[in-house]
Amino acid sequence: MNKTEIENKVYNDIVGRKQDAEHQADVRYYKALQNPDFEAVDKAIRASIIEKAKIEFDGGDAGQVNDKIINLKSKRDEILRSMGMTLQDIRPQYSCPLCKDTGFVGNARCSCFQNAVTKLLFENSNLSSAMTHTFKDFDCNVYDNKDFAKKLLTLGKNIVKDSKNLRGPVLLLHGKVGVGKTFFLECLSNELLNAGVAVVFMPAFELSQRLLEWHLGTLEEKNLLQQVFVDCDVLVIDDLGTEPIYQNVSLEYLQNIIDIRIMKNKLTVISTNLTSEEFLERYGDRLNSRIYMTDSALKLEIVNRDLRKDKNNGKK
Ligand SMILES: [Zn+2]
């Protein structure tokens, strides 16, 4: 799902809860009306409220009718109690008291709306619960080339500010194993999520599995995977080149995904250990021409010592 679709879903859920709460209250109210005492006092309260409004409109003293309303209301409470009910029962029980399940407080989005959007974004992101790093954790000093690391960090921050602000819809990070590509992608994905962008993080081994499911799945599963890969605002594919290729299946789907995303100008971020020659050999001309051999992709090579070895030595 992209962000707009997520927002629409959340909004529809909230409005659904509102209708539900009001319907439940109506049902209990009509049930209470079956009691003639309740019906009489309810009618009297409504008549008195109108009477009070008329008096106030004419500039008169509504004190007396006001006392009457207070008395009637306490009588209503009494009748309800005798029926095992309270006034709350015949009022809608909104799940959010702030916005009364409208999703808005004034013109601003209610916090319940915003929280639900954020929750759904994270649920759809496919990031594991252990992957919580952001750019705050990105330490330029662990890179051999600190200038490059700084530029990479700035690029990442610019993407978060505006994912369309790249030269092209594809960002390719290539470099040897362990130079920090996955860590950068993890930070970038979390920053995008925090900024409310619908991002999907897809390790390549999982990608290939999902593409096979896409090929073999039911129509419903196909639609779901379409949402996962094509509709998200930013697709992050980590470690492309390490996954098994199911010939003519996963390759075909991957090509289509990349083509559609480029056409829609939606950002796809890919990391790989493969050189351009290896990439061509593995994925063929069509995908290579979309990702490696094109001006519409921003290609960055990360050259660094193996950070994982540093970590194992306890240096980090
Ligand atoms: Zn609310």
mmCIF file of C-alpha atoms and ligand atoms in Angstrom:
data_model
loop_
_atom_site.group_PDB
_atom_site.id
_atom_site.type_symbol
_atom_site.label_atom_id
_atom_site.label_comp_id
_atom_site.label_asym_id
_atom_site.label_seq_id
_atom_site.Cartn_x
_atom_site.Cartn_y
_atom_site.Cartn_z
ATOM 1 C CA MET A 1 0.000 0.000 0.000
ATOM 2 C CA ASN A 2 1.185 3.520 -0.621
ATOM 3 C CA LYS A 3 0.675 6.270 1.907
ATOM 4 C CA THR A 4 -2.588 7.556 0.423
ATOM 5 C CA GLU A 5 -4.073 4.066 0.456
ATOM 6 C CA ILE A 6 -2.966 3.570 4.049
ATOM 7 C CA GLU A 7 -4.535 6.893 5.040
ATOM 8 C CA ASN A 8 -7.780 6.000 3.274
ATOM 9 C CA LYS A 9 -7.918 2.645 5.006
ATOM 10 C CA VAL A 10 -7.341 4.234 8.418
ATOM 11 C CA TYR A 11 -9.963 6.905 7.750
ATOM 12 C CA ASN A 12 -12.523 4.301 6.652
ATOM 13 C CA ASP A 13 -11.805 2.266 9.787
ATOM 14 C CA ILE A 14 -12.360 5.310 12.013
ATOM 15 C CA VAL A 15 -15.605 6.287 10.278
ATOM 16 C CA GLY A 16 -16.724 2.659 10.505
ATOM 17 C CA ARG A 17 -16.166 2.733 14.266
ATOM 18 C CA LYS A 18 -18.187 5.954 14.513
ATOM 19 C CA GLN A 19 -21.130 4.462 12.629
ATOM 20 C CA ASP A 20 -20.882 1.342 14.747
ATOM 21 C CA ALA A 21 -20.873 3.288 18.027
ATOM 22 C CA GLU A 22 -23.858 5.377 16.924
ATOM 23 C CA HIS A 23 -25.776 2.363 15.723
ATOM 24 C CA GLN A 24 -25.198 0.537 19.023
ATOM 25 C CA ALA A 25 -26.401 3.614 20.931
ATOM 26 C CA ASP A 26 -29.508 3.814 18.734
ATOM 27 C CA VAL A 27 -30.303 0.178 19.391
ATOM 28 C CA ARG A 28 -30.082 0.699 23.171
ATOM 29 C CA TYR A 29 -32.060 3.946 22.974
ATOM 30 C CA TYR A 30 -34.926 2.286 21.090
ATOM 31 C CA LYS A 31 -34.835 -0.527 23.581
ATOM 32 C CA ALA A 32 -35.207 2.001 26.432
ATOM 33 C CA LEU A 33 -38.102 3.651 24.589
ATOM 34 C CA GLN A 34 -40.040 0.419 24.982
ATOM 35 C CA ASN A 35 -40.497 1.495 28.590
ATOM 36 C CA PRO A 36 -43.460 3.996 28.638
ATOM 37 C CA ASP A 37 -42.022 5.859 31.648
ATOM 38 C CA PHE A 38 -38.755 6.405 29.841
ATOM 39 C CA GLU A 39 -40.527 7.444 26.649
ATOM 40 C CA ALA A 40 -42.613 10.012 28.548
ATOM 41 C CA VAL A 41 -39.681 11.569 30.391
ATOM 42 C CA ASP A 42 -37.547 11.565 27.237
ATOM 43 C CA LYS A 43 -40.300 13.394 25.353
ATOM 44 C CA ALA A 44 -40.733 15.880 28.201
ATOM 45 C CA ILE A 45 -37.001 16.644 28.279
ATOM 46 C CA ARG A 46 -36.937 17.371 24.559
ATOM 47 C CA ALA A 47 -40.029 19.587 24.763
ATOM 48 C CA SER A 48 -38.534 21.504 27.698
ATOM 49 C CA ILE A 49 -35.242 22.056 25.876
ATOM 50 C CA ILE A 50 -37.134 23.603 22.964
ATOM 51 C CA GLU A 51 -39.199 25.693 25.400
ATOM 52 C CA LYS A 52 -35.986 26.928 27.034
ATOM 53 C CA ALA A 53 -34.521 27.895 23.663
ATOM 54 C CA LYS A 54 -37.654 29.874 22.786
ATOM 55 C CA ILE A 55 -37.600 31.756 26.087
ATOM 56 C CA GLU A 56 -33.931 32.578 25.694
ATOM 57 C CA PHE A 57 -34.490 33.701 22.119
ATOM 58 C CA ASP A 58 -37.160 36.131 23.325
ATOM 59 C CA GLY A 59 -34.795 37.383 26.006
ATOM 60 C CA GLY A 60 -36.867 35.943 28.885
ATOM 61 C CA ASP A 61 -35.788 34.237 32.094
ATOM 62 C CA ALA A 62 -35.371 30.511 31.532
ATOM 63 C CA GLY A 63 -34.562 29.747 35.168
ATOM 64 C CA GLN A 64 -37.777 27.925 35.885
ATOM 65 C CA VAL A 65 -37.715 25.728 32.800
ATOM 66 C CA ASN A 66 -34.065 25.017 33.495
ATOM 67 C CA ASP A 67 -34.935 23.632 36.925
ATOM 68 C CA LYS A 68 -37.612 21.537 35.271
ATOM 69 C CA ILE A 69 -35.058 20.070 32.855
ATOM 70 C CA ILE A 70 -32.701 19.198 35.713
ATOM 71 C CA ASN A 71 -35.524 17.422 37.538
ATOM 72 C CA LEU A 72 -36.602 15.552 34.437
ATOM 73 C CA LYS A 73 -33.036 14.449 33.773
ATOM 74 C CA SER A 74 -32.592 13.040 37.243
ATOM 75 C CA LYS A 75 -35.913 11.243 36.820
ATOM 76 C CA ARG A 76 -34.624 9.837 33.522
ATOM 77 C CA ASP A 77 -31.475 8.588 35.280
ATOM 78 C CA GLU A 78 -33.664 6.885 37.867
ATOM 79 C CA ILE A 79 -35.807 5.147 35.242
ATOM 80 C CA LEU A 80 -32.712 4.035 33.349
ATOM 81 C CA ARG A 81 -31.218 2.656 36.546
ATOM 82 C CA SER A 82 -34.391 0.663 37.191
ATOM 83 C CA MET A 83 -33.868 -0.835 33.727
ATOM 84 C CA GLY A 84 -30.261 -1.685 34.565
ATOM 85 C CA MET A 85 -28.927 1.032 32.249
ATOM 86 C CA THR A 86 -27.111 4.358 32.487
ATOM 87 C CA LEU A 87 -27.213 7.460 30.335
ATOM 88 C CA GLN A 88 -23.867 6.368 28.857
ATOM 89 C CA ASP A 89 -25.589 3.318 27.396
ATOM 90 C CA ILE A 90 -27.866 5.359 25.164
ATOM 91 C CA ARG A 91 -25.046 7.654 24.047
ATOM 92 C CA PRO A 92 -22.511 6.557 21.390
ATOM 93 C CA GLN A 93 -19.396 5.063 22.999
ATOM 94 C CA TYR A 94 -16.709 6.493 20.733
ATOM 95 C CA SER A 95 -13.354 4.757 20.840
ATOM 96 C CA CYS A 96 -11.614 8.145 20.687
ATOM 97 C CA PRO A 97 -13.085 10.786 22.997
ATOM 98 C CA LEU A 98 -10.913 13.474 21.390
ATOM 99 C CA CYS A 99 -12.413 13.360 17.914
ATOM 100 C CA LYS A 100 -15.520 11.249 18.607
ATOM 101 C CA ASP A 101 -14.301 8.895 15.882
ATOM 102 C CA THR A 102 -14.320 11.498 13.134
ATOM 103 C CA GLY A 103 -10.516 11.432 12.771
ATOM 104 C CA PHE A 104 -10.333 15.212 13.054
ATOM 105 C CA VAL A 105 -10.155 17.778 15.811
ATOM 106 C CA GLY A 106 -11.112 21.008 14.084
ATOM 107 C CA ASN A 107 -9.202 20.954 10.818
ATOM 108 C CA ALA A 108 -6.288 18.982 12.222
ATOM 109 C CA ARG A 109 -5.893 15.229 12.155
ATOM 110 C CA CYS A 110 -6.572 13.607 15.505
ATOM 111 C CA SER A 111 -3.730 11.736 17.186
ATOM 112 C CA CYS A 112 -5.713 8.489 16.827
ATOM 113 C CA PHE A 113 -5.654 8.972 13.030
ATOM 114 C CA GLN A 114 -1.949 9.718 12.935
ATOM 115 C CA ASN A 115 -1.025 6.858 15.266
ATOM 116 C CA ALA A 116 -3.005 4.361 13.215
ATOM 117 C CA VAL A 117 -1.300 5.531 10.004
ATOM 118 C CA THR A 118 2.123 5.171 11.606
ATOM 119 C CA LYS A 119 1.275 1.734 12.951
ATOM 120 C CA LEU A 120 0.090 0.524 9.564
ATOM 121 C CA LEU A 121 3.144 1.963 7.829
ATOM 122 C CA PHE A 122 5.413 0.001 10.150
ATOM 123 C CA GLU A 123 3.334 -3.168 9.793
ATOM 124 C CA ASN A 124 3.592 -2.928 6.028
ATOM 125 C CA SER A 125 7.290 -2.103 5.972
ATOM 126 C CA ASN A 126 8.513 -5.688 6.446
ATOM 127 C CA LEU A 127 11.302 -4.402 8.710
ATOM 128 C CA SER A 128 12.049 -6.853 11.502
ATOM 129 C CA SER A 129 11.540 -5.626 15.041
ATOM 130 C CA ALA A 130 15.321 -5.745 15.552
ATOM 131 C CA MET A 131 15.914 -3.259 12.745
ATOM 132 C CA THR A 132 15.385 0.021 14.517
ATOM 133 C CA HIS A 133 18.480 2.045 13.593
ATOM 134 C CA THR A 134 18.138 5.543 12.218
ATOM 135 C CA PHE A 135 20.605 8.120 10.907
ATOM 136 C CA LYS A 136 21.421 8.998 14.513
ATOM 137 C CA ASP A 137 23.195 5.642 14.660
ATOM 138 C CA PHE A 138 25.044 6.184 11.384
ATOM 139 C CA ASP A 139 28.667 6.858 12.339
ATOM 140 C CA CYS A 140 30.701 8.371 9.490
ATOM 141 C CA ASN A 141 33.893 7.674 11.444
ATOM 142 C CA VAL A 142 33.723 3.919 10.911
ATOM 143 C CA TYR A 143 34.121 4.457 7.168
ATOM 144 C CA ASP A 144 37.557 4.557 5.518
ATOM 145 C CA ASN A 145 36.374 7.426 3.369
ATOM 146 C CA LYS A 146 34.666 9.773 5.796
ATOM 147 C CA ASP A 147 33.845 12.311 3.089
ATOM 148 C CA PHE A 148 31.969 9.672 1.155
ATOM 149 C CA ALA A 149 30.166 8.544 4.310
ATOM 150 C CA LYS A 150 29.121 12.134 4.993
ATOM 151 C CA LYS A 151 27.849 12.515 1.434
ATOM 152 C CA LEU A 152 25.953 9.245 1.750
ATOM 153 C CA LEU A 153 24.353 10.423 4.976
ATOM 154 C CA THR A 154 23.378 13.743 3.371
ATOM 155 C CA LEU A 155 21.915 11.907 0.393
ATOM 156 C CA GLY A 156 19.923 9.710 2.776
ATOM 157 C CA LYS A 157 18.572 12.733 4.610
ATOM 158 C CA ASN A 158 17.639 14.378 1.307
ATOM 159 C CA ILE A 159 15.757 11.265 0.251
ATOM 160 C CA VAL A 160 13.783 11.411 3.481
ATOM 161 C CA LYS A 161 13.007 15.066 2.809
ATOM 162 C CA ASP A 162 11.872 14.311 -0.735
ATOM 163 C CA SER A 163 12.213 10.853 -2.226
ATOM 164 C CA LYS A 164 11.605 12.252 -5.721
ATOM 165 C CA ASN A 165 14.502 14.615 -5.379
ATOM 166 C CA LEU A 166 16.947 12.085 -6.830
ATOM 167 C CA ARG A 167 18.374 12.125 -10.322
ATOM 168 C CA GLY A 168 16.387 9.020 -11.154
ATOM 169 C CA PRO A 169 13.940 6.611 -9.599
ATOM 170 C CA VAL A 170 16.641 4.044 -8.816
ATOM 171 C CA LEU A 171 19.418 4.279 -6.239
ATOM 172 C CA LEU A 172 21.975 1.495 -6.499
ATOM 173 C CA LEU A 173 24.495 0.935 -3.722
ATOM 174 C CA HIS A 174 27.156 -1.517 -4.676
ATOM 175 C CA GLY A 175 30.237 -2.687 -2.860
ATOM 176 C CA LYS A 176 31.745 -5.728 -1.237
ATOM 177 C CA VAL A 177 30.171 -7.724 1.580
ATOM 178 C CA GLY A 178 30.269 -6.084 4.991
ATOM 179 C CA VAL A 179 30.950 -2.487 3.973
ATOM 180 C CA GLY A 180 27.770 -1.214 5.627
ATOM 181 C CA LYS A 181 25.175 -1.221 2.846
ATOM 182 C CA THR A 182 22.462 -3.001 4.816
ATOM 183 C CA PHE A 183 22.996 -0.776 7.822
ATOM 184 C CA PHE A 184 22.552 2.339 5.686
ATOM 185 C CA LEU A 185 19.367 0.902 4.156
ATOM 186 C CA GLU A 186 18.031 0.045 7.599
ATOM 187 C CA CYS A 187 18.627 3.614 8.803
ATOM 188 C CA LEU A 188 17.090 5.056 5.626
ATOM 189 C CA SER A 189 13.997 2.837 5.856
ATOM 190 C CA ASN A 190 13.331 3.766 9.471
ATOM 191 C CA GLU A 191 13.794 7.458 8.754
ATOM 192 C CA LEU A 192 11.338 7.204 5.848
ATOM 193 C CA LEU A 193 8.814 5.442 8.074
ATOM 194 C CA ASN A 194 9.197 8.060 10.757
ATOM 195 C CA ALA A 195 8.530 10.691 8.086
ATOM 196 C CA GLY A 196 5.299 8.889 7.181
ATOM 197 C CA VAL A 197 6.492 7.422 3.869
ATOM 198 C CA ALA A 198 5.210 3.958 2.909
ATOM 199 C CA VAL A 199 8.431 1.974 2.562
ATOM 200 C CA VAL A 200 8.925 -1.754 2.087
ATOM 201 C CA PHE A 201 12.215 -3.336 3.111
ATOM 202 C CA MET A 202 12.848 -6.556 1.223
ATOM 203 C CA PRO A 203 15.932 -8.742 1.718
ATOM 204 C CA ALA A 204 16.710 -10.353 -1.653
ATOM 205 C CA PHE A 205 16.306 -13.931 -0.418
ATOM 206 C CA GLU A 206 12.774 -13.067 0.698
ATOM 207 C CA LEU A 207 12.139 -11.174 -2.529
ATOM 208 C CA SER A 208 12.784 -14.243 -4.604
ATOM 209 C CA GLN A 209 10.465 -16.320 -2.412
ATOM 210 C CA ARG A 210 7.709 -13.724 -2.684
ATOM 211 C CA LEU A 211 8.097 -13.481 -6.447
ATOM 212 C CA LEU A 212 7.604 -17.213 -6.735
ATOM 213 C CA GLU A 213 4.461 -16.874 -4.568
ATOM 214 C CA TRP A 214 3.320 -14.099 -6.875
ATOM 215 C CA HIS A 215 3.653 -16.451 -9.816
ATOM 216 C CA LEU A 216 1.907 -19.390 -8.140
ATOM 217 C CA GLY A 217 -0.521 -17.550 -5.868
ATOM 218 C CA THR A 218 -4.249 -16.960 -5.984
ATOM 219 C CA LEU A 219 -5.616 -13.713 -7.359
ATOM 220 C CA GLU A 220 -5.898 -12.386 -3.810
ATOM 221 C CA GLU A 221 -2.240 -13.192 -3.089
ATOM 222 C CA LYS A 222 -1.221 -11.599 -6.374
ATOM 223 C CA ASN A 223 -3.046 -8.397 -5.435
ATOM 224 C CA LEU A 224 -1.373 -8.357 -2.045
ATOM 225 C CA LEU A 225 2.086 -8.735 -3.569
ATOM 226 C CA GLN A 226 1.275 -6.055 -6.105
ATOM 227 C CA GLN A 227 0.596 -3.801 -3.117
ATOM 228 C CA VAL A 228 3.848 -4.833 -1.479
ATOM 229 C CA PHE A 229 6.144 -4.277 -4.438
ATOM 230 C CA VAL A 230 4.530 -1.802 -6.776
ATOM 231 C CA ASP A 231 2.297 0.456 -4.723
ATOM 232 C CA CYS A 232 4.647 1.322 -1.847
ATOM 233 C CA ASP A 233 6.261 4.758 -2.065
ATOM 234 C CA VAL A 234 9.805 3.448 -1.624
ATOM 235 C CA LEU A 235 10.938 -0.139 -2.220
ATOM 236 C CA VAL A 236 14.248 -1.174 -0.650
ATOM 237 C CA ILE A 237 15.825 -4.395 -1.950
ATOM 238 C CA ASP A 238 18.769 -5.483 0.150
ATOM 239 C CA ASP A 239 21.583 -7.659 -1.122
ATOM 240 C CA LEU A 240 20.332 -8.328 -4.633
ATOM 241 C CA GLY A 241 22.391 -11.124 -6.122
ATOM 242 C CA THR A 242 22.367 -13.451 -3.118
ATOM 243 C CA GLU A 243 18.886 -14.856 -3.814
ATOM 244 C CA PRO A 244 18.073 -17.971 -5.823
ATOM 245 C CA ILE A 245 16.722 -17.126 -9.268
ATOM 246 C CA TYR A 246 13.768 -19.143 -10.487
ATOM 247 C CA GLN A 247 14.455 -18.730 -14.161
ATOM 248 C CA ASN A 248 11.817 -16.928 -16.209
ATOM 249 C CA VAL A 249 9.737 -16.474 -13.066
ATOM 250 C CA SER A 250 11.411 -14.288 -10.491
ATOM 251 C CA LEU A 251 13.446 -12.490 -13.129
ATOM 252 C CA GLU A 252 10.390 -11.663 -15.186
ATOM 253 C CA TYR A 253 8.513 -10.347 -12.141
ATOM 254 C CA LEU A 254 11.484 -8.367 -10.904
ATOM 255 C CA GLN A 255 11.868 -6.725 -14.295
ATOM 256 C CA ASN A 256 8.196 -5.808 -14.331
ATOM 257 C CA ILE A 257 8.334 -4.374 -10.826
ATOM 258 C CA ILE A 258 11.333 -2.215 -11.672
ATOM 259 C CA ASP A 259 9.796 -1.114 -14.989
ATOM 260 C CA ILE A 260 6.489 -0.096 -13.415
ATOM 261 C CA ARG A 261 8.188 1.710 -10.547
ATOM 262 C CA ILE A 262 10.416 3.633 -12.949
ATOM 263 C CA MET A 263 7.360 4.496 -15.050
ATOM 264 C CA LYS A 264 5.533 5.755 -11.964
ATOM 265 C CA ASN A 265 8.671 7.562 -10.829
ATOM 266 C CA LYS A 266 8.671 5.713 -7.513
ATOM 267 C CA LEU A 267 11.988 5.295 -5.788
ATOM 268 C CA THR A 268 13.580 1.846 -5.624
ATOM 269 C CA VAL A 269 16.746 1.483 -3.560
ATOM 270 C CA ILE A 270 18.895 -1.569 -4.248
ATOM 271 C CA SER A 271 22.075 -2.820 -2.648
ATOM 272 C CA THR A 272 24.250 -5.474 -4.217
ATOM 273 C CA ASN A 273 27.676 -7.066 -3.928
ATOM 274 C CA LEU A 274 27.759 -7.654 -7.670
ATOM 275 C CA THR A 275 29.923 -5.703 -10.087
ATOM 276 C CA SER A 276 28.271 -4.490 -13.275
ATOM 277 C CA GLU A 277 29.694 -7.470 -15.232
ATOM 278 C CA GLU A 278 28.394 -9.932 -12.667
ATOM 279 C CA PHE A 279 25.060 -8.142 -12.615
ATOM 280 C CA LEU A 280 24.722 -8.383 -16.401
ATOM 281 C CA GLU A 281 25.605 -12.054 -16.333
ATOM 282 C CA ARG A 282 23.110 -12.839 -13.603
ATOM 283 C CA TYR A 283 20.139 -10.666 -14.530
ATOM 284 C CA GLY A 284 20.550 -10.192 -18.259
ATOM 285 C CA ASP A 285 20.421 -7.181 -20.492
ATOM 286 C CA ARG A 286 16.970 -5.844 -19.698
ATOM 287 C CA LEU A 287 17.383 -5.491 -15.949
ATOM 288 C CA ASN A 288 20.998 -4.429 -16.307
ATOM 289 C CA SER A 289 19.943 -1.628 -18.638
ATOM 290 C CA ARG A 290 17.378 -0.421 -16.067
ATOM 291 C CA ILE A 291 19.654 -0.556 -13.061
ATOM 292 C CA TYR A 292 23.347 -0.556 -13.892
ATOM 293 C CA MET A 293 23.710 0.791 -17.415
ATOM 294 C CA THR A 294 21.457 3.801 -17.212
ATOM 295 C CA ASP A 295 21.611 7.474 -16.406
ATOM 296 C CA SER A 296 18.292 7.320 -14.625
ATOM 297 C CA ALA A 297 19.834 5.375 -11.734
ATOM 298 C CA LEU A 298 22.120 6.904 -9.162
ATOM 299 C CA LYS A 299 24.953 4.422 -8.636
ATOM 300 C CA LEU A 300 27.193 4.690 -5.622
ATOM 301 C CA GLU A 301 30.030 2.378 -4.842
ATOM 302 C CA ILE A 302 30.805 1.947 -1.171
ATOM 303 C CA VAL A 303 34.451 1.102 -0.655
ATOM 304 C CA ASN A 304 35.308 0.248 2.899
ATOM 305 C CA ARG A 305 36.948 -2.388 5.025
ATOM 306 C CA ASP A 306 34.681 -5.144 6.270
ATOM 307 C CA LEU A 307 32.832 -3.539 9.183
ATOM 308 C CA ARG A 308 31.577 -6.886 10.423
ATOM 309 C CA LYS A 309 35.146 -7.992 11.081
ATOM 310 C CA ASP A 310 35.675 -4.815 13.114
ATOM 311 C CA LYS A 311 32.590 -5.621 15.113
ATOM 312 C CA ASN A 312 33.804 -9.166 15.775
ATOM 313 C CA ASN A 313 37.086 -7.745 17.035
ATOM 314 C CA GLY A 314 35.102 -5.613 19.425
ATOM 315 C CA LYS A 315 36.255 -2.350 17.839
ATOM 316 C CA LYS A 316 33.206 -1.353 15.788
HETATM 317 ZN ZN ZN B 1 -9.351 10.625 17.552
#
